XYZ file of C-alpha atoms in Angstrom:
637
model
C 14.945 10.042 -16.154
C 11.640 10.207 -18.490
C 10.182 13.546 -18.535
C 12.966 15.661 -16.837
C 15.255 18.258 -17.075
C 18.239 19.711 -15.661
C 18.509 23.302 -14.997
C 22.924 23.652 -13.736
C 23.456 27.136 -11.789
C 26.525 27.740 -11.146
C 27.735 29.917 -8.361
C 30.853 31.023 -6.543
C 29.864 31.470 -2.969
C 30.512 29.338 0.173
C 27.693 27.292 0.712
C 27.051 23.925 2.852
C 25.810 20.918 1.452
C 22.101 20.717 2.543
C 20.619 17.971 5.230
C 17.375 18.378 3.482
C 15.314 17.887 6.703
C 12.598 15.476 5.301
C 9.969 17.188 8.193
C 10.943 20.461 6.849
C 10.934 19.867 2.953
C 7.218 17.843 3.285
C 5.129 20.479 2.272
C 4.189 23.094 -0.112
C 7.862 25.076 -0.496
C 8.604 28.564 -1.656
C 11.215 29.737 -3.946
C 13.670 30.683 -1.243
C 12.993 26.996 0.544
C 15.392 25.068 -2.010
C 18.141 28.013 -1.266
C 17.381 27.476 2.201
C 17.917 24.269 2.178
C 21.090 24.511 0.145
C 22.357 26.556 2.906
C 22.196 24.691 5.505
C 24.960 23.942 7.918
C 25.849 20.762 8.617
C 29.498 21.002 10.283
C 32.249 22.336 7.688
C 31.189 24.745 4.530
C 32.213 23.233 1.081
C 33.126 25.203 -1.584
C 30.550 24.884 -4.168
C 30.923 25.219 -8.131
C 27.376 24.099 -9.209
C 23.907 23.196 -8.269
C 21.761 21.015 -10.307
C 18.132 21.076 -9.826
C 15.733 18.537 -11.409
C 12.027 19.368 -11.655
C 9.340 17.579 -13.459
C 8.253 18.369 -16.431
C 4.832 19.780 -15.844
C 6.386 22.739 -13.793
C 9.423 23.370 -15.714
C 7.548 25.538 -18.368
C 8.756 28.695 -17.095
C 8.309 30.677 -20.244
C 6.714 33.769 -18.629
C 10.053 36.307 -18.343
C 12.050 33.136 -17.541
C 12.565 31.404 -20.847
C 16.256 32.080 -20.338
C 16.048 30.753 -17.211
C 14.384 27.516 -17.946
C 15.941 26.371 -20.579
C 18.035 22.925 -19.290
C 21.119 23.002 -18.877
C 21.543 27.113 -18.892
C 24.020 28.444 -16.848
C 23.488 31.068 -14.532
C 25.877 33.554 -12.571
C 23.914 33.243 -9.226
C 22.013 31.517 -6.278
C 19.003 34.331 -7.351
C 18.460 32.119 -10.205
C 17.507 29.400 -8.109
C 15.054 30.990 -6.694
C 13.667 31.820 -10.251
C 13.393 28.431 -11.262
C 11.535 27.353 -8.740
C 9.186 30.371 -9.112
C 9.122 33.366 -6.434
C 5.995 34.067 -7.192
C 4.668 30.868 -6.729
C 4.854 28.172 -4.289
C 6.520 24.686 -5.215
C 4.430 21.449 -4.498
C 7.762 19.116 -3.021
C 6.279 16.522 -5.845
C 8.326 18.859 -8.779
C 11.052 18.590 -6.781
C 12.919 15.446 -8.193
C 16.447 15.698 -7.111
C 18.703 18.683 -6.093
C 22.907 17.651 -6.176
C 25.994 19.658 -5.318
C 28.570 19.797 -7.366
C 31.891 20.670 -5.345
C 35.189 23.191 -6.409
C 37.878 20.512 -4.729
C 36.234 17.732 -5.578
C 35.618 15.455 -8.488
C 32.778 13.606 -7.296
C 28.971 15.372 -7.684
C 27.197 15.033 -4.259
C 23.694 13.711 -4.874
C 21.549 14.706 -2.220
C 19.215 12.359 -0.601
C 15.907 13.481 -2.109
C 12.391 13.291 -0.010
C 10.502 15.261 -3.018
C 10.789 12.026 -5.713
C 7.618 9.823 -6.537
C 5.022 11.967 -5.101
C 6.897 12.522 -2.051
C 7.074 9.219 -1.306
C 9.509 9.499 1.525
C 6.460 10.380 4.112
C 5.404 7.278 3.566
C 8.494 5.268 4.449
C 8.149 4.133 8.378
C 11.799 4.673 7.619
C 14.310 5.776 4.880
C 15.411 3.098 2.998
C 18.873 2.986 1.790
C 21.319 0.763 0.360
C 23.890 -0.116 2.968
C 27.493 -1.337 0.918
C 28.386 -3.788 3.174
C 28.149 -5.238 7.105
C 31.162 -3.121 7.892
C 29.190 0.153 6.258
C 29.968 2.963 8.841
C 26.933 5.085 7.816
C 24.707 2.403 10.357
C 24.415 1.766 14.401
C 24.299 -2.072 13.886
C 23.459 -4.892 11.710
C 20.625 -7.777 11.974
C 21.091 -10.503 10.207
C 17.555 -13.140 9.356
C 19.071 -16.761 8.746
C 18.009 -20.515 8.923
C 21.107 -21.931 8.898
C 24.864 -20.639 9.775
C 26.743 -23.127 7.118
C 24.976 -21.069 4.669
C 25.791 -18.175 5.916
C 29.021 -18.576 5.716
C 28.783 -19.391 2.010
C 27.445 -15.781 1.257
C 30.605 -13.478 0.977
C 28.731 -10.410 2.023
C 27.612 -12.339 5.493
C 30.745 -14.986 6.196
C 32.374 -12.125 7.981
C 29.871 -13.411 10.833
C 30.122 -16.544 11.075
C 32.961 -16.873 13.446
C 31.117 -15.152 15.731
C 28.090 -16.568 15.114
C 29.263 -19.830 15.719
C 30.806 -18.886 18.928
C 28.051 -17.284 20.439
C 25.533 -20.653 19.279
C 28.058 -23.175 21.192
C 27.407 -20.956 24.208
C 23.586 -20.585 24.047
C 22.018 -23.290 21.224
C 19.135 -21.876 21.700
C 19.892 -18.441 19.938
C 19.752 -20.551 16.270
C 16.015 -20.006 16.155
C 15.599 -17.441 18.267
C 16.240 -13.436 18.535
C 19.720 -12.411 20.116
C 21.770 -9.294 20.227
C 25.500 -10.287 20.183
C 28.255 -8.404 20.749
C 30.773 -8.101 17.648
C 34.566 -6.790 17.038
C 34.536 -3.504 16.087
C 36.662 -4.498 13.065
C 33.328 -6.762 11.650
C 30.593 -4.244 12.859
C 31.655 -0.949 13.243
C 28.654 -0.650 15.923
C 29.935 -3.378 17.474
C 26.087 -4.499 17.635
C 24.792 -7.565 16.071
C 21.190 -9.351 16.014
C 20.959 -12.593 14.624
C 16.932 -13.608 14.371
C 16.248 -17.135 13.457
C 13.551 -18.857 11.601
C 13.652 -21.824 13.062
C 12.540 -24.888 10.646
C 11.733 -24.049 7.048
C 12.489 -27.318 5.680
C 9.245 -29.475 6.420
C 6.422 -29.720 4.225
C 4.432 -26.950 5.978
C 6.871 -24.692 6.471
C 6.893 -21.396 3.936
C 8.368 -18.164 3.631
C 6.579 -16.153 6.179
C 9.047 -17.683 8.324
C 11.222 -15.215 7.373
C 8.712 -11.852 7.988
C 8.252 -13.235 11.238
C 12.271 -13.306 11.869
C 12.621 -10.202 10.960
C 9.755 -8.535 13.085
C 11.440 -9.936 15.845
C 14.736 -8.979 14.890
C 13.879 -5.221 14.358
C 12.178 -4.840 17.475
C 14.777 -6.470 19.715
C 16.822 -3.321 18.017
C 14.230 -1.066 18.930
C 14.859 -1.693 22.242
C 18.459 -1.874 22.063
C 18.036 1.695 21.252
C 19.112 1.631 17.212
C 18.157 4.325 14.938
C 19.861 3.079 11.971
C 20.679 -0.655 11.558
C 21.563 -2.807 8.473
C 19.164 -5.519 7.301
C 20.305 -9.238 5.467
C 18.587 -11.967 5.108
C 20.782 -16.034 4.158
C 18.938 -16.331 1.218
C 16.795 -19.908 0.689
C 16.509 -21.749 -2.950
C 13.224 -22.536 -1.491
C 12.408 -18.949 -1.141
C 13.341 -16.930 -3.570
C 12.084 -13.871 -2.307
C 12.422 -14.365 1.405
C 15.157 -11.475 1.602
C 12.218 -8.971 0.107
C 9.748 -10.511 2.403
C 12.213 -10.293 5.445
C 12.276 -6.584 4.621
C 8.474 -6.519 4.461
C 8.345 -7.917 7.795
C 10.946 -5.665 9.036
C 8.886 -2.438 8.522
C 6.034 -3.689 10.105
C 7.187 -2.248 13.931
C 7.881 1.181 12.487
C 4.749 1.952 11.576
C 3.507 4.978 13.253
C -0.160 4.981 13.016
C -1.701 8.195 11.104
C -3.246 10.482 13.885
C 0.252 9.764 16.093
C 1.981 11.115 12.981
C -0.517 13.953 12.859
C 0.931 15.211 16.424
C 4.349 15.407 15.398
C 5.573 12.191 17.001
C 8.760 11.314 14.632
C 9.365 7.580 13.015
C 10.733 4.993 15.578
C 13.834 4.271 13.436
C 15.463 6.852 11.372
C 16.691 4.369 8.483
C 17.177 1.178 7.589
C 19.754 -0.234 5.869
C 18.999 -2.892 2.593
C 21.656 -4.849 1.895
C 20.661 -7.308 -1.086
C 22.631 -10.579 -1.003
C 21.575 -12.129 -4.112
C 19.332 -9.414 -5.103
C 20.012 -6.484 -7.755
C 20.808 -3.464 -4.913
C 19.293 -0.599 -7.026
C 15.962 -3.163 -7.589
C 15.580 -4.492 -4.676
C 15.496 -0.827 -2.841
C 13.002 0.198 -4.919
C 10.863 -2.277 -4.349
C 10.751 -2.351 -0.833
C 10.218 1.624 -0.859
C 7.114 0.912 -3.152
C 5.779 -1.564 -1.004
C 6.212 0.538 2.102
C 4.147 3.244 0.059
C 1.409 1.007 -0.416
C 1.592 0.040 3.440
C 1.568 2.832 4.259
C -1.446 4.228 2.637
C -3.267 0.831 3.512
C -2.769 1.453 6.779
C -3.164 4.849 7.109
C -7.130 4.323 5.875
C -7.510 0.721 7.235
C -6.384 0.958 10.650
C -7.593 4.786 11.695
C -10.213 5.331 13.696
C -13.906 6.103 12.155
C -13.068 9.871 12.795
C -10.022 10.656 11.198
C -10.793 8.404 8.732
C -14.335 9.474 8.361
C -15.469 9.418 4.452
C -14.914 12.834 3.519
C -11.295 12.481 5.175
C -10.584 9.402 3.503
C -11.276 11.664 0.088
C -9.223 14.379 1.190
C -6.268 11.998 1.867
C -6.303 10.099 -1.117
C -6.477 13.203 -2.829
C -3.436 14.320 -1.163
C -1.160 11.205 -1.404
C -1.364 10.485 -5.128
C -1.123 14.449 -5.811
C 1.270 15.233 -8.779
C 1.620 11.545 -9.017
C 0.927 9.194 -12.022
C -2.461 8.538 -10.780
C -5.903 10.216 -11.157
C -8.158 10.631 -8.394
C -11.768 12.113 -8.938
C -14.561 11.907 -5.361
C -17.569 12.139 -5.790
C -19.390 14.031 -2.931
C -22.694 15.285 -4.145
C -25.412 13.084 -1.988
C -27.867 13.726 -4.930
C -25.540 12.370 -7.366
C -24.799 9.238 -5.457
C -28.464 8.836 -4.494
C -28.868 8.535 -8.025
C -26.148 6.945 -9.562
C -25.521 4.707 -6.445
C -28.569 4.434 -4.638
C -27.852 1.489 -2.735
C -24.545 2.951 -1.295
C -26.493 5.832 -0.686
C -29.069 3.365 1.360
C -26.440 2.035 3.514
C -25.576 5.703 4.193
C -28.364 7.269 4.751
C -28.756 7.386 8.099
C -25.029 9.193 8.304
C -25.635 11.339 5.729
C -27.611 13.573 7.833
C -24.285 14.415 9.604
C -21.836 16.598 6.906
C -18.649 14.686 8.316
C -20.065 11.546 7.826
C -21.157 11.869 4.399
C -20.416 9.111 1.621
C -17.486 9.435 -0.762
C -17.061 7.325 -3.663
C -13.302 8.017 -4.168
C -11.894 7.043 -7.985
C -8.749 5.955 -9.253
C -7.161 5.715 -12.605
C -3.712 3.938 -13.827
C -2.943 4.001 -17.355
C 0.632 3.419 -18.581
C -0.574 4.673 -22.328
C 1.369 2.320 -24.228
C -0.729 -0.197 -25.854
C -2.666 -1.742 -22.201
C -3.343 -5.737 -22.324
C -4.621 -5.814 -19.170
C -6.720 -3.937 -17.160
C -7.960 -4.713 -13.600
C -10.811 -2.972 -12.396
C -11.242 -3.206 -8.314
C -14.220 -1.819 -5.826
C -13.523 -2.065 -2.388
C -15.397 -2.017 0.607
C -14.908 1.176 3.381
C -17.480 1.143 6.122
C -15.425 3.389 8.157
C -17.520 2.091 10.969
C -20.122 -0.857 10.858
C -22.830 -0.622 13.734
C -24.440 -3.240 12.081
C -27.381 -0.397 11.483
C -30.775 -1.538 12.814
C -29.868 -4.835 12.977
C -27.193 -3.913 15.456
C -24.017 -5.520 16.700
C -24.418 -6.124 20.634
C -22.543 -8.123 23.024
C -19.116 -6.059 21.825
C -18.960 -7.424 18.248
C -18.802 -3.897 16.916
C -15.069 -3.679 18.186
C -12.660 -3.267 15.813
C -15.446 -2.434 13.066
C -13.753 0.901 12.252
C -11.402 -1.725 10.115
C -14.889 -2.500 7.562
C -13.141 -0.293 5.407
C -10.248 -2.716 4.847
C -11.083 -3.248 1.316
C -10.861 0.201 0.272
C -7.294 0.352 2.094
C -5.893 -2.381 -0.100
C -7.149 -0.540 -3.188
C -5.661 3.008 -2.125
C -2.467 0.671 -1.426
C -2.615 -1.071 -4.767
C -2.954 2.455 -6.386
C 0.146 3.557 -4.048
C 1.825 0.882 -5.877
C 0.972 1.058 -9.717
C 2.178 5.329 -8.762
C 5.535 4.525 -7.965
C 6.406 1.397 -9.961
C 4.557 2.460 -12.925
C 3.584 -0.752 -14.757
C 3.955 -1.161 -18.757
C 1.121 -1.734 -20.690
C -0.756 -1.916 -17.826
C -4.616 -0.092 -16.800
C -6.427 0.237 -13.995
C -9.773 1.450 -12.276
C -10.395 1.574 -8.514
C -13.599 2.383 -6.643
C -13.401 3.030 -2.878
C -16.803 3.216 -1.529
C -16.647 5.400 2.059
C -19.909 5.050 3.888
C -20.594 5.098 7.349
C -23.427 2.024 8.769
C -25.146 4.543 11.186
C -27.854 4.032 13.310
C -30.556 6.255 13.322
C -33.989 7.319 12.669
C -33.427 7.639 8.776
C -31.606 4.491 8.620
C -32.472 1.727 6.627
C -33.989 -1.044 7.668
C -35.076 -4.422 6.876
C -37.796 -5.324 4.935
C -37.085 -2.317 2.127
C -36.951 -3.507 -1.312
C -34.486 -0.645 -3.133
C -33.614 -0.831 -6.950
C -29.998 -1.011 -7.367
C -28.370 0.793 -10.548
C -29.034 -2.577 -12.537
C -31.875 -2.410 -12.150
C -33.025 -5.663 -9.968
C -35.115 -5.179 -6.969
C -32.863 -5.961 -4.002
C -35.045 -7.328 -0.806
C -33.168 -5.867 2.395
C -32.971 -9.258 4.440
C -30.532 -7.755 7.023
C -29.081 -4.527 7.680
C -25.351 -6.150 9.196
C -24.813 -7.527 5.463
C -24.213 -3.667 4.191
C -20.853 -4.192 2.723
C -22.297 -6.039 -0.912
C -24.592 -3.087 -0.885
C -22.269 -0.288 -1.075
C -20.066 -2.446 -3.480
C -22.811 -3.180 -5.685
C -23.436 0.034 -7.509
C -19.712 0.567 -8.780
C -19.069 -3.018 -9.398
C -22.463 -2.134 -11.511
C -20.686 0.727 -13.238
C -17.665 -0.906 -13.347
C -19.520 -3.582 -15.222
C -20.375 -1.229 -17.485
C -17.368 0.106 -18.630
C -15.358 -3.150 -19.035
C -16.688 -4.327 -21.954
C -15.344 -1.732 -23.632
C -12.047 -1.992 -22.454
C -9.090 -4.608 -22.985
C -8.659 -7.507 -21.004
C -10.619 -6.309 -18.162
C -10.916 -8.365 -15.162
C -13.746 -7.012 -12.093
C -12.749 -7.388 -8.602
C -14.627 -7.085 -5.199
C -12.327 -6.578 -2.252
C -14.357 -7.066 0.999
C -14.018 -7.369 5.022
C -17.282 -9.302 4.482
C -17.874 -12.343 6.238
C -17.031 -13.760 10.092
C -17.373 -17.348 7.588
C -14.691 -16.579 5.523
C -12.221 -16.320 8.759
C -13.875 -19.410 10.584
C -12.880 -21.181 7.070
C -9.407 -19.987 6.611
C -8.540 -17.971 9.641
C -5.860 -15.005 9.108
C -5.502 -16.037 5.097
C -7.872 -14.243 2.496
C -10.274 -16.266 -0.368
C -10.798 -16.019 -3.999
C -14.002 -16.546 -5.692
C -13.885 -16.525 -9.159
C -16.403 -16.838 -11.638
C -16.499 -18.724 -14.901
C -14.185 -16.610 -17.112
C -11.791 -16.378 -14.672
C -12.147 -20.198 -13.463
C -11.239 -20.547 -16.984
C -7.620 -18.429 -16.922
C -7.360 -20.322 -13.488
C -6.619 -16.780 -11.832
C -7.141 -17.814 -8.503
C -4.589 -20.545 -8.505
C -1.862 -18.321 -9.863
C -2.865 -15.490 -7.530
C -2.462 -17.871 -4.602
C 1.064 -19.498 -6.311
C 2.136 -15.699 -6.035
C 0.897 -15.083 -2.318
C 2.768 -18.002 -1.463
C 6.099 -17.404 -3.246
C 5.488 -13.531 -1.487
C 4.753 -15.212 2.132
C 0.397 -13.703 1.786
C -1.247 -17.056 0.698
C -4.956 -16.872 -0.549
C -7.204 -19.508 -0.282
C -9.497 -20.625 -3.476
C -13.170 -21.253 -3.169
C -15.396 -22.133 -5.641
C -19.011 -21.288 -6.312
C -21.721 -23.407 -7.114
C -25.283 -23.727 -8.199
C -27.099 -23.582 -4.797
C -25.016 -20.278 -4.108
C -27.224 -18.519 -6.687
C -30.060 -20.295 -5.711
C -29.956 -18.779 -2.268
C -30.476 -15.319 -3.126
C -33.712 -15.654 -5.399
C -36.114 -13.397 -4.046
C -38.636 -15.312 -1.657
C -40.925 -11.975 -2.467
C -43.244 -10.846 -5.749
C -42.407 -7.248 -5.236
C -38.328 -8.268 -5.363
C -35.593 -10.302 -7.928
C -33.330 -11.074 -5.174
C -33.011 -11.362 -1.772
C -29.780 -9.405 0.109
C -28.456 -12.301 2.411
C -30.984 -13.984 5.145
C -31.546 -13.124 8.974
C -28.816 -15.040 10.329
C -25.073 -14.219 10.395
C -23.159 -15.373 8.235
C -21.592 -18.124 10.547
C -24.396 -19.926 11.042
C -25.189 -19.992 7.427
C -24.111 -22.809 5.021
C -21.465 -21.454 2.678
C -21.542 -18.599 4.190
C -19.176 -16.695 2.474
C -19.916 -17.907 -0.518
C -22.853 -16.926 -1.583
C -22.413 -13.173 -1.450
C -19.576 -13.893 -4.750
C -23.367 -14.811 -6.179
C -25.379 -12.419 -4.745
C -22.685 -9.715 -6.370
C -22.984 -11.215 -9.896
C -26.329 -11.346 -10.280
C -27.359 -8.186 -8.643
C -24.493 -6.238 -11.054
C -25.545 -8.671 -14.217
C -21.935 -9.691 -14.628
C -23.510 -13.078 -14.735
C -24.903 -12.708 -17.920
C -20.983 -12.169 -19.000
C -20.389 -15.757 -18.551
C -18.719 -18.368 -20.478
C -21.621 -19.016 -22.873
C -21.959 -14.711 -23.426
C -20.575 -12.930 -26.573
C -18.487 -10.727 -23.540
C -17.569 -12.852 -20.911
C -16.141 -10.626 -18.136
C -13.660 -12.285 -15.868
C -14.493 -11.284 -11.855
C -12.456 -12.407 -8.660
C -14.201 -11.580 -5.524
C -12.267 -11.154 -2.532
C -13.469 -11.895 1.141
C -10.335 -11.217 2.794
C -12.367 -11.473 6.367
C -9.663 -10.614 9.076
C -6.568 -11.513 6.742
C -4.756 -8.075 7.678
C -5.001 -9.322 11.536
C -6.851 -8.153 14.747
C -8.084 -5.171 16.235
C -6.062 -3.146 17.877
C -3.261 -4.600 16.567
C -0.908 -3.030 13.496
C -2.313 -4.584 10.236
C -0.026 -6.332 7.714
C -1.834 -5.281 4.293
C -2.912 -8.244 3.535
C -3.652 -9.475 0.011
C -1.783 -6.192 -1.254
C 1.264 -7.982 -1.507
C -0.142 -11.301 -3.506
C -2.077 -8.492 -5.922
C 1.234 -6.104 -5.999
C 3.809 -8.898 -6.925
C 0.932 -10.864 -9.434
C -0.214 -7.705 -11.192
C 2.164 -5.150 -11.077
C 5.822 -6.159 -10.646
C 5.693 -8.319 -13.846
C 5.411 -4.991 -15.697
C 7.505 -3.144 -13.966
């Protein structure tokens, strides 16, 4: 592994091989924690004849009176020395901790301990622990559930036909159980459990069928073994030549009951299913399990911001979790705090705040992160997303219950801490990015602001406040200005806007997300092949087009402004109404004067994704992370 070493310390005493608690090992350890840990019982002692620790590189500079010590591969007459490599005097983040195996006296074989520490300690993030499961018959799960269209092709997968007798059996009894969600009862010899749910996806041959078919299946098929009281079933999916990635998107699905939202988590309240087992039928194993884990990441961290409530996830907690998830990780994170600095620098974020700001926990936070894989970068995307942890609609307040669910305003900040999440553990090749989350809270209040101000944005245009409830281009404006900025100079760089913006956008295209892009990107037809990817990943995105009377609309009607915010209506009773704001966001940040006919024409997407993730109160699915993950990210990976 890149930027490791090996430190072998060999011992002679009895010792157990180590359970590694993943509750236990989640935190900030001291020396004596990885001997701990070693030490643990688990039934029968083991005779051991070496330990091998693996640290990253950044800690593994021992050199003060331990250069002996440090060196890799030095060998070492006792367990003390463990304790020296990991520093006594010092604690151990779990993020230098990359893997810790056992090497047995009696025994050929090295045991390689499951290890919670690697990628940032991304196993915290896992609604459960993902592992690759050898076959149906593998003994080290409580059951298996299968996701399949069609048994004839089941049978013609040799890691599934074991089932099909079975299968079969149970469908001439109940027909019904083809497309729907059954547990069946299986010889011991097949299933080891004994415990088998089949979870159909009824027709995916029609024209309109796709492969969300499959996420579906597998929602159901994981919570019918929720109930049936598993902890640790297998996962397979019949693969499709349709679909080629319905057995990753069936996995995707899958992990969607097990989430266990943030302030639960905070309590103590353990996952729902211990692990799951992947098995890959015509998937690379190894590949395949990474991916999912690095998509569960990002879902995690999505979720964890998107769905909490405007309290825990409050701005200056949003910064202090971001900071914490990507610590020691292969991204940079930098908040800025300082009211007088945004005021400044962001002064129309700091508008839509302003009001809140008079409360410390409430305070703005304009959280940055940084990708760079350092090895000659062709592309660079460079995302702001929207996170109004709670949108009152400010003066021009939401009544009649429409500010339920607004704690999830912040949605488009959550896909860009999950995108991050992403890029940190599948670390893309010549690959850059920058992401702005903009944390403000739309108070009301007697500083708030109101309609009727005209505020100059960091552009420099005279914005004319039309409407209060249209806060979310605001606080995007300023970075996207910024961001702006700072593209031409870099390579390749395409600008998004990633917004819960518009009750249009989801009267147009429901629970599916839109693309607005402007006329360098038209050009590259980046909308198109970000929606061929949503669909071939079961997340399609819809593609909207702007035209002239969309910039027309937001000309200032006023002598003392340049352009007008929105109008006085919502957005659903406006024509093309979430359309306009793509325009209102160009010209307001001068990326239209980076058009087609500029010397610098800046490509920028912008992103209404409305209610795409799905309804308040219910358990988001992240949703265009996985069309932006699989276009962006896992080509480089």
């Amino acid at each position: 592994m890149d930027g490791m070493v090996t430190t072998v310390l060999e011992t002679t005493e009895d010792l157990a091989l180590a359970t590694l608690d993943a509750e236990e090992m989640d935190g900030p350890s001291e020396a004596t924690d990885l001997v701990d840990a070693v030490n643990q019982v688990n039934s029968e002692k083991i005779k051991v004849a070496s330990v091998t620790v693996t640290l990253s590189e950044d800690v593994v500079d021992l050199k003060e009176n331990r250069a002996d010590v440090c060196s890799a591969g030095m060998e070492a007459s006792s367990m003390d020395l463990a304790a020296a490599v990991v520093l006594e005097d010092r604690s151990l983040e779990v993020t230098d901790v990359v893997a810790i195996a056992i090497g047995m006296e009696q025994a050929p074989p090295l045991i390689q301990l499951p290890c919670p520490f690697m990628m940032g300690s991304i196993f915290r993030l896992l609604s459960a622990e993902l592992l690759p499961a050898k076959s149906i018959a593998d003994q080290a799960f409580d059951g298996v559930i299968v996701v399949g269209h069609c048994l004839k092709e089941l049978k013609a997968q040799s890691a599934l036909s074991g089932l099909y007798n079975t299968l079969e059996g149970y469908f001439q009894l109940n027909a019904g159980a083809r497309d729907s969600t059954s547990l069946i009862p299986i010889d011991k010899s097949i299933v080891p459990s004994g415990r088998l749910i089949y979870s159909g996806t009824g027709p995916v041959h029609r024209d309109f069928d796709d492969v969300r078919s499959y996420k579906a299946a597998a929602q159901a098929g994981v919570r019918l073994a929720l109930s049936a009281g598993l902890k640790a079933p297998i996962l397979a999916t019949v693969p499709h030549k349709r679909f080629p990635q319905a057995e990753l998107v069936s996995v995707l699905g899958s992990l969607h009951p097990l989430y266990v939202p943030l302030n639960v988590r905070d309590d103590g309240v353990p996952r729902r299913m211990e692990k799951l087992g992947l098995l890959a039928v015509q998937q690379d194993q190894k590949t395949f399990v990474h991916l999912a884990e690095a998509f569960e990441a990002s879902f995690t961290v999505c979720r964890d911001v998107g769905d909490s409530d405007p309290i825990r996830m409050a701005p200056p907690r949003v910064g202090e979790y971001i900071e914490d998830v990507f610590k020691g990780g292969n991204v940079k994170v930098s908040v800025i705090s300082n009211p007088e600095e945004i005021q400044k620098d962001y002064p129309m974020m700091a508008a839509v705040n302003r009001c809140a700001n008079h409360v410390k926990s409430h305070q703005a936070r304009l959280i940055k992160l940084e990708y760079d894989s350092g090895d000659g970068v062709d592309e660079t995307v460079m995302m702001v997303g929207k996170g109004v942890t709670i949108d009152t609609g400010g003066t021009d307040i939401k009544t009649g219950g429409h500010m339920f669910g607004m704690s999830r305003d912040k949605y488009g900040s959550a896909i860009v801490g999950g995108f991050f999440k992403a890029l940190d553990v599948l670390k893309p090749k010549k690959f850059k990015a920058i992401g702005y989350m903009c944390m403000v809270r739309n108070s009301i209040g007697s500083d708030a602001y109101t309609c009727d101000e005209v505020i100059k944005c960091r552009s420099g245009k005279r914005i004319h406040i039309y409407n209060t409830d249209a806060e979310g281009r605001l606080t995007m404006l300023d970075p996207l200005t910024h961001m702006r900025e700072m593209a031409v100079n870099e390579r390749n760089a395409h600008l998004m806007t990633i917004a819960t913006l518009t009750g249009h956008e989801v009267l147009t295209h429901g629970f599916h997300g839109a693309c607005l892009d402007n006329g360098p990107a038209v050009r590259e037809k980046y909308g198109y092949k970000l929606q061929a990817t949503g669909d071939e990943y079961g997340q399609p995105v819809e593609v909207d087009r702007l035209k002239a009377e969309d910039f027309k609309f937001h000309l200032a009607e006023s002598p003392s402004a340049d352009l007008r915010q929105g109008n006085t209506i919502p957005s659903t009773q406006t024509l093309r109404g979430h359309h306009t704001p793509a325009a209102f966001l160009q010209m307001a940040s001068r990326i239209d004067e980076h058009g087609l006919d500029s010397d610098k024409p800046l490509k920028y997407s912008h992103l209404d994704i409305g209610s795409a993730m799905g309804d308040m109160p219910d358990v988001t699915f992240p949703n265009p992370l996985v069309a932006l993950v699989a276009h962006h990210v896992i080509p480089r990976s």
